[in-house]
Amino acid sequence: MTKDNPSPKPKILVARAIFPEALAKLEESFEVRSNQADHVWTPEELKKELASVAGALVTGSERIDAGALSQAAKLKIVANISVGYNNFDIQAITAAGVMATNTPEVLTDTTADFGFALLMATARRVTESEHWLRAGNWLKWSIASNPLGVDVHHTTLGIIGMGRIGQGIAKRALGFDMNVIYYNRSRLSETHEKACQATYVSKEELLRTADHVVLVLPYTAQNHHTIGAKEIALMKPTATLINIARGGIVDDAALAQALKEKRLFAAGLDVFEGEPQVHPELLKLSNVVLAPHIASSTEKTRRAMVDLAIDNLSAALAGKKPPSLINEEVFKG
Ligand code: DGY
């Protein structure tokens, strides 16, 4: 390397559109191939794009598995712009000697806020009431001829998946005088339970006793259809179900059937099996609030997620340990 002939910048891929300022920051240090048109690439296209780069910023829409990595001889890091990383085949990524990172913490409060917003909107029939109003149905104030909801305050909230976001939702519930119960793969420490005043129960007890069930667990093969027909049958017909976790955690067909038959009061869904497709039966129902996977979607938080993904990628390509490395065994510091 000389002053006139500096070593070439490492090539990186930005697989989806990001904020222009973030792209400009990357261009200072890297030769960037970016997808500002925001196409969702096919697996074949993604494989070709990964073939020549040393690092890649990807989102949950890009599946990174052995196939995607099969020509990626120079790849050192895949940096997910997302806390959930069920789009990663971690075993295959690790076998390929590639570092995998995600974006924890920066989205915890924003996502917990949204979980609570979706719970409130679902229990109090906010979107349904708006549609009712816009359709010209609001002719007079009346005691019971407008949509009647169910209470949130002084009810029992059941949280399945008690990581950072689940705990954030539990803390918000305290302000509503809710009784918080939770089920998680492993029980929280006494200190953490105390901080959110949450009681550990079995999944079955939670489903039987909660007035509102919020799902915040990561998607894994074991968690597929954590809530299906059998689990819904345990729930109170007056209960609500909120899914801000991942599509596939709930059997959407079974849920649609239960909502149609009023075996559940209502559901609030931010994530769907096979999204962006939504089960057609859900689209027909009024007792479900539907959102397009926006739990972390505030400008501040989305920028923080992109910035953390960039920090992860930059660290890895500078030979440093990325701040949120998932597969530590790959790092040769
Ligand atoms: C996350 O970060 O996991 C959000 O769901 C966005 O994918």
CSV table of C-alpha atoms and ligand atoms in Angstrom, one decimal:
chain,number,residue,atom,x,y,z
A,1,MET,CA,0.0,0.0,0.0
A,2,THR,CA,1.3,3.5,-0.9
A,3,LYS,CA,-0.3,6.9,-0.5
A,4,ASP,CA,-1.0,7.0,-4.2
A,5,ASN,CA,-2.2,3.5,-4.3
A,6,PRO,CA,-4.1,2.8,-1.1
A,7,SER,CA,-5.3,-0.7,-0.5
A,8,PRO,CA,-8.8,-1.2,-2.0
A,9,LYS,CA,-11.8,-0.8,0.3
A,10,PRO,CA,-13.4,-4.1,1.3
A,11,LYS,CA,-16.5,-4.8,-0.7
A,12,ILE,CA,-19.8,-5.1,1.1
A,13,LEU,CA,-23.4,-5.7,0.3
A,14,VAL,CA,-26.4,-3.8,1.7
A,15,ALA,CA,-29.2,-6.2,0.8
A,16,ARG,CA,-32.1,-3.8,1.3
A,17,ALA,CA,-32.7,0.0,1.2
A,18,ILE,CA,-31.3,1.9,4.2
A,19,PHE,CA,-31.2,5.5,5.2
A,20,PRO,CA,-29.1,7.6,2.7
A,21,GLU,CA,-27.0,9.0,5.6
A,22,ALA,CA,-26.1,5.4,6.7
A,23,LEU,CA,-25.2,4.4,3.2
A,24,ALA,CA,-23.0,7.5,2.9
A,25,LYS,CA,-21.2,6.5,6.1
A,26,LEU,CA,-20.6,3.0,4.8
A,27,GLU,CA,-19.3,4.4,1.5
A,28,GLU,CA,-16.5,6.2,3.4
A,29,SER,CA,-14.9,2.9,4.4
A,30,PHE,CA,-16.3,0.3,2.0
A,31,GLU,CA,-17.0,-0.3,-1.7
A,32,VAL,CA,-20.7,-0.7,-1.4
A,33,ARG,CA,-23.1,-2.7,-3.6
A,34,SER,CA,-26.5,-1.5,-2.4
A,35,ASN,CA,-30.1,-2.4,-3.2
A,36,GLN,CA,-31.7,1.1,-2.7
A,37,ALA,CA,-34.5,-0.1,-5.0
A,38,ASP,CA,-35.4,-2.4,-2.0
A,39,HIS,CA,-36.1,-5.5,-4.1
A,40,VAL,CA,-36.5,-8.7,-2.1
A,41,TRP,CA,-34.0,-10.9,-3.9
A,42,THR,CA,-34.6,-14.5,-4.7
A,43,PRO,CA,-32.3,-17.1,-3.0
A,44,GLU,CA,-30.4,-17.4,-6.3
A,45,GLU,CA,-30.0,-13.6,-6.7
A,46,LEU,CA,-28.9,-13.4,-3.0
A,47,LYS,CA,-26.3,-16.2,-3.5
A,48,LYS,CA,-24.8,-14.3,-6.5
A,49,GLU,CA,-24.7,-11.0,-4.5
A,50,LEU,CA,-22.9,-12.6,-1.6
A,51,ALA,CA,-20.3,-14.3,-3.8
A,52,SER,CA,-17.9,-11.3,-4.0
A,53,VAL,CA,-18.3,-9.5,-0.7
A,54,ALA,CA,-16.6,-9.5,2.6
A,55,GLY,CA,-19.6,-8.4,4.6
A,56,ALA,CA,-23.3,-8.0,4.2
A,57,LEU,CA,-26.1,-6.0,5.9
A,58,VAL,CA,-29.3,-8.0,5.6
A,59,THR,CA,-32.8,-8.0,7.1
A,60,GLY,CA,-35.2,-10.8,8.2
A,61,SER,CA,-36.3,-11.2,4.6
A,62,GLU,CA,-33.0,-12.6,3.5
A,63,ARG,CA,-32.5,-16.2,4.4
A,64,ILE,CA,-28.9,-16.9,5.0
A,65,ASP,CA,-28.2,-20.7,4.8
A,66,ALA,CA,-25.8,-23.1,3.2
A,67,GLY,CA,-27.2,-22.4,-0.2
A,68,ALA,CA,-26.9,-18.6,0.1
A,69,LEU,CA,-23.3,-19.0,1.4
A,70,SER,CA,-22.2,-21.7,-1.2
A,71,GLN,CA,-20.2,-19.2,-3.3
A,72,ALA,CA,-19.4,-16.7,-0.5
A,73,ALA,CA,-15.7,-17.5,-0.1
A,74,LYS,CA,-14.7,-14.0,1.0
A,75,LEU,CA,-17.6,-13.4,3.4
A,76,LYS,CA,-16.7,-12.7,7.0
A,77,ILE,CA,-19.9,-11.3,8.5
A,78,VAL,CA,-23.6,-11.2,8.0
A,79,ALA,CA,-25.1,-8.4,10.0
A,80,ASN,CA,-28.9,-8.6,10.5
A,81,ILE,CA,-30.8,-5.4,10.9
A,82,SER,CA,-33.2,-7.1,13.3
A,83,VAL,CA,-33.0,-8.6,16.7
A,84,GLY,CA,-34.8,-11.8,15.6
A,85,TYR,CA,-32.5,-14.0,13.5
A,86,ASN,CA,-34.7,-16.9,12.5
A,87,ASN,CA,-33.7,-16.0,8.9
A,88,PHE,CA,-30.2,-17.2,9.8
A,89,ASP,CA,-29.2,-20.9,9.7
A,90,ILE,CA,-26.6,-20.3,12.5
A,91,GLN,CA,-25.1,-23.8,12.1
A,92,ALA,CA,-24.5,-23.3,8.4
A,93,ILE,CA,-23.2,-19.7,8.9
A,94,THR,CA,-20.8,-21.0,11.7
A,95,ALA,CA,-19.7,-23.9,9.6
A,96,ALA,CA,-18.8,-21.4,6.8
A,97,GLY,CA,-16.7,-19.5,9.3
A,98,VAL,CA,-18.8,-16.4,9.0
A,99,MET,CA,-19.8,-14.1,11.9
A,100,ALA,CA,-23.5,-13.5,12.5
A,101,THR,CA,-24.8,-10.5,14.4
A,102,ASN,CA,-28.2,-9.0,15.2
A,103,THR,CA,-29.5,-5.7,16.8
A,104,PRO,CA,-30.6,-6.4,20.4
A,105,GLU,CA,-31.4,-3.7,23.0
A,106,VAL,CA,-31.8,-0.7,20.7
A,107,LEU,CA,-35.4,-1.7,19.9
A,108,THR,CA,-36.5,-3.1,23.3
A,109,ASP,CA,-38.6,-0.1,24.5
A,110,THR,CA,-40.0,0.8,21.1
A,111,THR,CA,-41.2,-2.8,20.5
A,112,ALA,CA,-42.6,-3.0,24.1
A,113,ASP,CA,-44.5,0.2,23.5
A,114,PHE,CA,-46.0,-1.3,20.3
A,115,GLY,CA,-46.9,-4.5,22.1
A,116,PHE,CA,-48.9,-2.5,24.5
A,117,ALA,CA,-50.4,-0.3,21.8
A,118,LEU,CA,-51.6,-3.4,20.0
A,119,LEU,CA,-53.0,-4.8,23.2
A,120,MET,CA,-54.9,-1.6,23.8
A,121,ALA,CA,-56.1,-1.3,20.2
A,122,THR,CA,-57.3,-4.9,20.3
A,123,ALA,CA,-59.0,-4.9,23.6
A,124,ARG,CA,-60.7,-1.5,23.0
A,125,ARG,CA,-61.6,-2.2,19.3
A,126,VAL,CA,-59.9,0.9,18.2
A,127,THR,CA,-59.4,0.1,14.5
A,128,GLU,CA,-62.8,-1.6,14.2
A,129,SER,CA,-64.4,1.5,15.8
A,130,GLU,CA,-62.7,3.8,13.3
A,131,HIS,CA,-63.9,1.7,10.4
A,132,TRP,CA,-67.4,1.8,11.8
A,133,LEU,CA,-67.2,5.6,12.2
A,134,ARG,CA,-65.8,6.1,8.7
A,135,ALA,CA,-68.6,3.9,7.3
A,136,GLY,CA,-71.1,6.4,8.6
A,137,ASN,CA,-72.5,4.2,11.4
A,138,TRP,CA,-72.0,6.9,14.1
A,139,LEU,CA,-75.4,8.5,14.2
A,140,LYS,CA,-75.7,9.2,18.0
A,141,TRP,CA,-73.8,8.5,21.2
A,142,SER,CA,-75.3,5.5,22.9
A,143,ILE,CA,-74.7,3.2,25.8
A,144,ALA,CA,-74.3,-0.1,24.0
A,145,SER,CA,-75.0,0.2,20.2
A,146,ASN,CA,-71.4,1.1,19.4
A,147,PRO,CA,-68.5,-1.4,19.7
A,148,LEU,CA,-68.0,-2.5,23.3
A,149,GLY,CA,-64.5,-3.6,24.3
A,150,VAL,CA,-62.9,-5.4,27.2
A,151,ASP,CA,-60.8,-3.8,29.9
A,152,VAL,CA,-57.1,-3.8,30.1
A,153,HIS,CA,-56.6,-2.3,33.6
A,154,HIS,CA,-56.9,-4.6,36.6
A,155,THR,CA,-56.9,-7.7,34.4
A,156,THR,CA,-54.4,-10.6,34.1
A,157,LEU,CA,-51.7,-10.2,31.4
A,158,GLY,CA,-50.0,-13.4,30.3
A,159,ILE,CA,-46.6,-13.0,28.6
A,160,ILE,CA,-45.1,-15.9,26.7
A,161,GLY,CA,-41.4,-15.2,26.1
A,162,MET,CA,-39.9,-13.1,28.9
A,163,GLY,CA,-36.7,-11.7,27.3
A,164,ARG,CA,-36.0,-8.0,27.3
A,165,ILE,CA,-39.1,-7.1,25.3
A,166,GLY,CA,-41.4,-9.3,27.4
A,167,GLN,CA,-40.0,-7.7,30.6
A,168,GLY,CA,-40.6,-4.2,29.0
A,169,ILE,CA,-44.2,-5.1,28.4
A,170,ALA,CA,-44.6,-6.4,32.0
A,171,LYS,CA,-43.2,-3.1,33.4
A,172,ARG,CA,-45.7,-1.1,31.3
A,173,ALA,CA,-48.5,-3.3,32.6
A,174,LEU,CA,-47.7,-2.2,36.2
A,175,GLY,CA,-49.0,1.2,35.3
A,176,PHE,CA,-52.4,-0.4,34.4
A,177,ASP,CA,-52.6,-2.3,37.7
A,178,MET,CA,-52.4,-5.6,35.8
A,179,ASN,CA,-51.6,-8.9,37.4
A,180,VAL,CA,-48.7,-10.2,35.3
A,181,ILE,CA,-48.0,-13.9,34.8
A,182,TYR,CA,-45.4,-15.3,32.4
A,183,TYR,CA,-44.1,-18.4,30.8
A,184,ASN,CA,-40.6,-18.7,29.5
A,185,ARG,CA,-38.2,-21.5,28.6
A,186,SER,CA,-36.3,-20.6,31.7
A,187,ARG,CA,-37.5,-18.8,34.8
A,188,LEU,CA,-36.2,-15.3,35.4
A,189,SER,CA,-34.0,-14.6,38.4
A,190,GLU,CA,-35.8,-13.4,41.6
A,191,THR,CA,-34.4,-9.8,40.9
A,192,HIS,CA,-35.9,-9.7,37.4
A,193,GLU,CA,-39.2,-11.2,38.5
A,194,LYS,CA,-39.4,-8.6,41.3
A,195,ALA,CA,-38.5,-5.7,38.9
A,196,CYS,CA,-41.5,-6.6,36.7
A,197,GLN,CA,-43.7,-8.0,39.5
A,198,ALA,CA,-44.4,-11.1,37.3
A,199,THR,CA,-45.3,-14.6,38.4
A,200,TYR,CA,-43.9,-17.6,36.6
A,201,VAL,CA,-46.6,-20.2,35.6
A,202,SER,CA,-46.9,-23.1,33.3
A,203,LYS,CA,-48.0,-22.4,29.7
A,204,GLU,CA,-51.3,-24.1,30.3
A,205,GLU,CA,-52.1,-22.1,33.4
A,206,LEU,CA,-51.2,-18.9,31.6
A,207,LEU,CA,-53.5,-19.8,28.7
A,208,ARG,CA,-56.4,-20.7,31.1
A,209,THR,CA,-56.2,-17.7,33.3
A,210,ALA,CA,-54.9,-14.7,31.3
A,211,ASP,CA,-57.3,-12.1,30.0
A,212,HIS,CA,-54.7,-11.0,27.5
A,213,VAL,CA,-51.9,-13.1,26.1
A,214,VAL,CA,-48.9,-11.5,24.5
A,215,LEU,CA,-46.4,-13.5,22.5
A,216,VAL,CA,-42.8,-12.2,22.5
A,217,LEU,CA,-40.8,-15.4,22.1
A,218,PRO,CA,-38.2,-16.0,19.3
A,219,TYR,CA,-39.2,-18.3,16.4
A,220,THR,CA,-37.4,-21.6,16.4
A,221,ALA,CA,-38.5,-25.0,15.1
A,222,GLN,CA,-39.6,-26.0,18.6
A,223,ASN,CA,-41.7,-22.8,18.9
A,224,HIS,CA,-43.6,-23.5,15.7
A,225,HIS,CA,-47.3,-23.1,16.4
A,226,THR,CA,-46.8,-22.5,20.1
A,227,ILE,CA,-50.4,-21.3,19.8
A,228,GLY,CA,-52.6,-23.7,17.7
A,229,ALA,CA,-56.2,-25.0,18.0
A,230,LYS,CA,-55.4,-26.9,21.2
A,231,GLU,CA,-53.9,-23.9,23.0
A,232,ILE,CA,-56.7,-21.5,21.8
A,233,ALA,CA,-59.2,-24.0,23.2
A,234,LEU,CA,-57.7,-23.4,26.7
A,235,MET,CA,-58.1,-19.6,26.5
A,236,LYS,CA,-61.1,-17.7,27.8
A,237,PRO,CA,-63.6,-16.7,25.1
A,238,THR,CA,-63.3,-13.1,26.4
A,239,ALA,CA,-59.5,-13.1,26.0
A,240,THR,CA,-57.3,-11.4,23.5
A,241,LEU,CA,-54.2,-12.7,21.8
A,242,ILE,CA,-51.4,-10.4,20.7
A,243,ASN,CA,-48.5,-11.6,18.5
A,244,ILE,CA,-45.5,-9.3,18.1
A,245,ALA,CA,-43.1,-12.3,18.0
A,246,ARG,CA,-42.9,-13.9,14.6
A,247,GLY,CA,-45.1,-15.5,12.0
A,248,GLY,CA,-45.3,-19.3,12.6
A,249,ILE,CA,-45.5,-18.9,16.4
A,250,VAL,CA,-49.3,-18.9,15.9
A,251,ASP,CA,-51.3,-21.2,13.6
A,252,ASP,CA,-53.0,-18.4,11.7
A,253,ALA,CA,-55.7,-20.6,10.2
A,254,ALA,CA,-56.7,-22.0,13.6
A,255,LEU,CA,-56.7,-18.5,15.0
A,256,ALA,CA,-58.9,-17.2,12.2
A,257,GLN,CA,-61.4,-20.0,12.8
A,258,ALA,CA,-61.5,-19.3,16.5
A,259,LEU,CA,-62.0,-15.6,16.0
A,260,LYS,CA,-64.8,-16.3,13.4
A,261,GLU,CA,-66.6,-18.5,15.9
A,262,LYS,CA,-66.0,-16.0,18.7
A,263,ARG,CA,-64.1,-18.5,20.8
A,264,LEU,CA,-61.7,-15.6,21.4
A,265,PHE,CA,-62.7,-12.0,21.9
A,266,ALA,CA,-60.1,-10.5,19.5
A,267,ALA,CA,-56.5,-10.7,18.3
A,268,GLY,CA,-53.8,-8.1,17.5
A,269,LEU,CA,-51.2,-9.3,15.0
A,270,ASP,CA,-48.0,-7.6,13.8
A,271,VAL,CA,-46.5,-10.8,12.3
A,272,PHE,CA,-47.9,-13.5,10.1
A,273,GLU,CA,-47.2,-17.0,8.7
A,274,GLY,CA,-45.8,-16.4,5.2
A,275,GLU,CA,-45.8,-12.5,5.5
A,276,PRO,CA,-46.2,-10.2,3.7
A,277,GLN,CA,-49.1,-12.5,2.8
A,278,VAL,CA,-51.9,-12.5,5.4
A,279,HIS,CA,-54.2,-15.5,5.9
A,280,PRO,CA,-57.3,-14.5,3.8
A,281,GLU,CA,-59.7,-15.5,6.6
A,282,LEU,CA,-58.0,-13.0,8.9
A,283,LEU,CA,-58.5,-10.2,6.4
A,284,LYS,CA,-62.3,-10.8,6.5
A,285,LEU,CA,-62.6,-10.5,10.3
A,286,SER,CA,-63.4,-7.3,12.2
A,287,ASN,CA,-62.2,-8.7,15.6
A,288,VAL,CA,-58.5,-8.6,14.6
A,289,VAL,CA,-56.2,-5.7,14.5
A,290,LEU,CA,-53.6,-6.2,11.7
A,291,ALA,CA,-50.3,-4.4,11.4
A,292,PRO,CA,-47.5,-4.8,8.8
A,293,HIS,CA,-44.6,-5.9,11.1
A,294,ILE,CA,-44.0,-2.5,12.5
A,295,ALA,CA,-43.2,-3.1,16.2
A,296,SER,CA,-39.8,-1.6,16.0
A,297,SER,CA,-40.8,1.0,13.4
A,298,THR,CA,-40.0,4.5,14.8
A,299,GLU,CA,-37.5,6.6,12.9
A,300,LYS,CA,-35.2,6.8,15.9
A,301,THR,CA,-35.2,3.0,16.5
A,302,ARG,CA,-34.9,2.0,12.9
A,303,ARG,CA,-31.9,4.3,12.6
A,304,ALA,CA,-30.4,2.9,15.7
A,305,MET,CA,-30.9,-0.7,14.4
A,306,VAL,CA,-29.1,0.2,11.1
A,307,ASP,CA,-26.3,2.0,13.0
A,308,LEU,CA,-25.7,-1.0,15.3
A,309,ALA,CA,-25.7,-3.4,12.2
A,310,ILE,CA,-23.0,-1.0,10.7
A,311,ASP,CA,-21.0,-1.1,13.9
A,312,ASN,CA,-21.1,-4.9,13.9
A,313,LEU,CA,-20.0,-5.1,10.3
A,314,SER,CA,-17.3,-2.5,10.6
A,315,ALA,CA,-15.9,-4.2,13.7
A,316,ALA,CA,-15.8,-7.6,12.1
A,317,LEU,CA,-14.0,-6.2,9.0
A,318,ALA,CA,-11.5,-4.4,11.2
A,319,GLY,CA,-10.6,-7.6,12.9
A,320,LYS,CA,-12.5,-6.6,16.1
A,321,LYS,CA,-15.2,-8.5,17.9
A,322,PRO,CA,-18.7,-7.1,16.8
A,323,PRO,CA,-20.7,-5.8,19.7
A,324,SER,CA,-23.6,-8.2,19.1
A,325,LEU,CA,-21.9,-11.3,17.9
A,326,ILE,CA,-24.2,-14.4,17.9
A,327,ASN,CA,-21.8,-17.2,17.1
A,328,GLU,CA,-18.8,-16.3,19.3
A,329,GLU,CA,-16.9,-19.4,18.3
A,330,VAL,CA,-16.2,-17.9,14.8
A,331,PHE,CA,-14.4,-14.9,16.2
A,332,LYS,CA,-10.6,-15.3,16.1
A,333,GLY,CA,-9.6,-12.2,18.0
B,1,DGY,C1,-36.8,-7.6,14.8
B,1,DGY,O1,-35.9,-6.8,15.0
B,1,DGY,O2,-36.7,-8.8,15.1
B,1,DGY,C2,-38.1,-7.1,14.3
B,1,DGY,O3,-39.1,-8.0,14.3
B,1,DGY,C3,-37.8,-6.6,12.8
B,1,DGY,O4,-37.5,-7.7,12.1
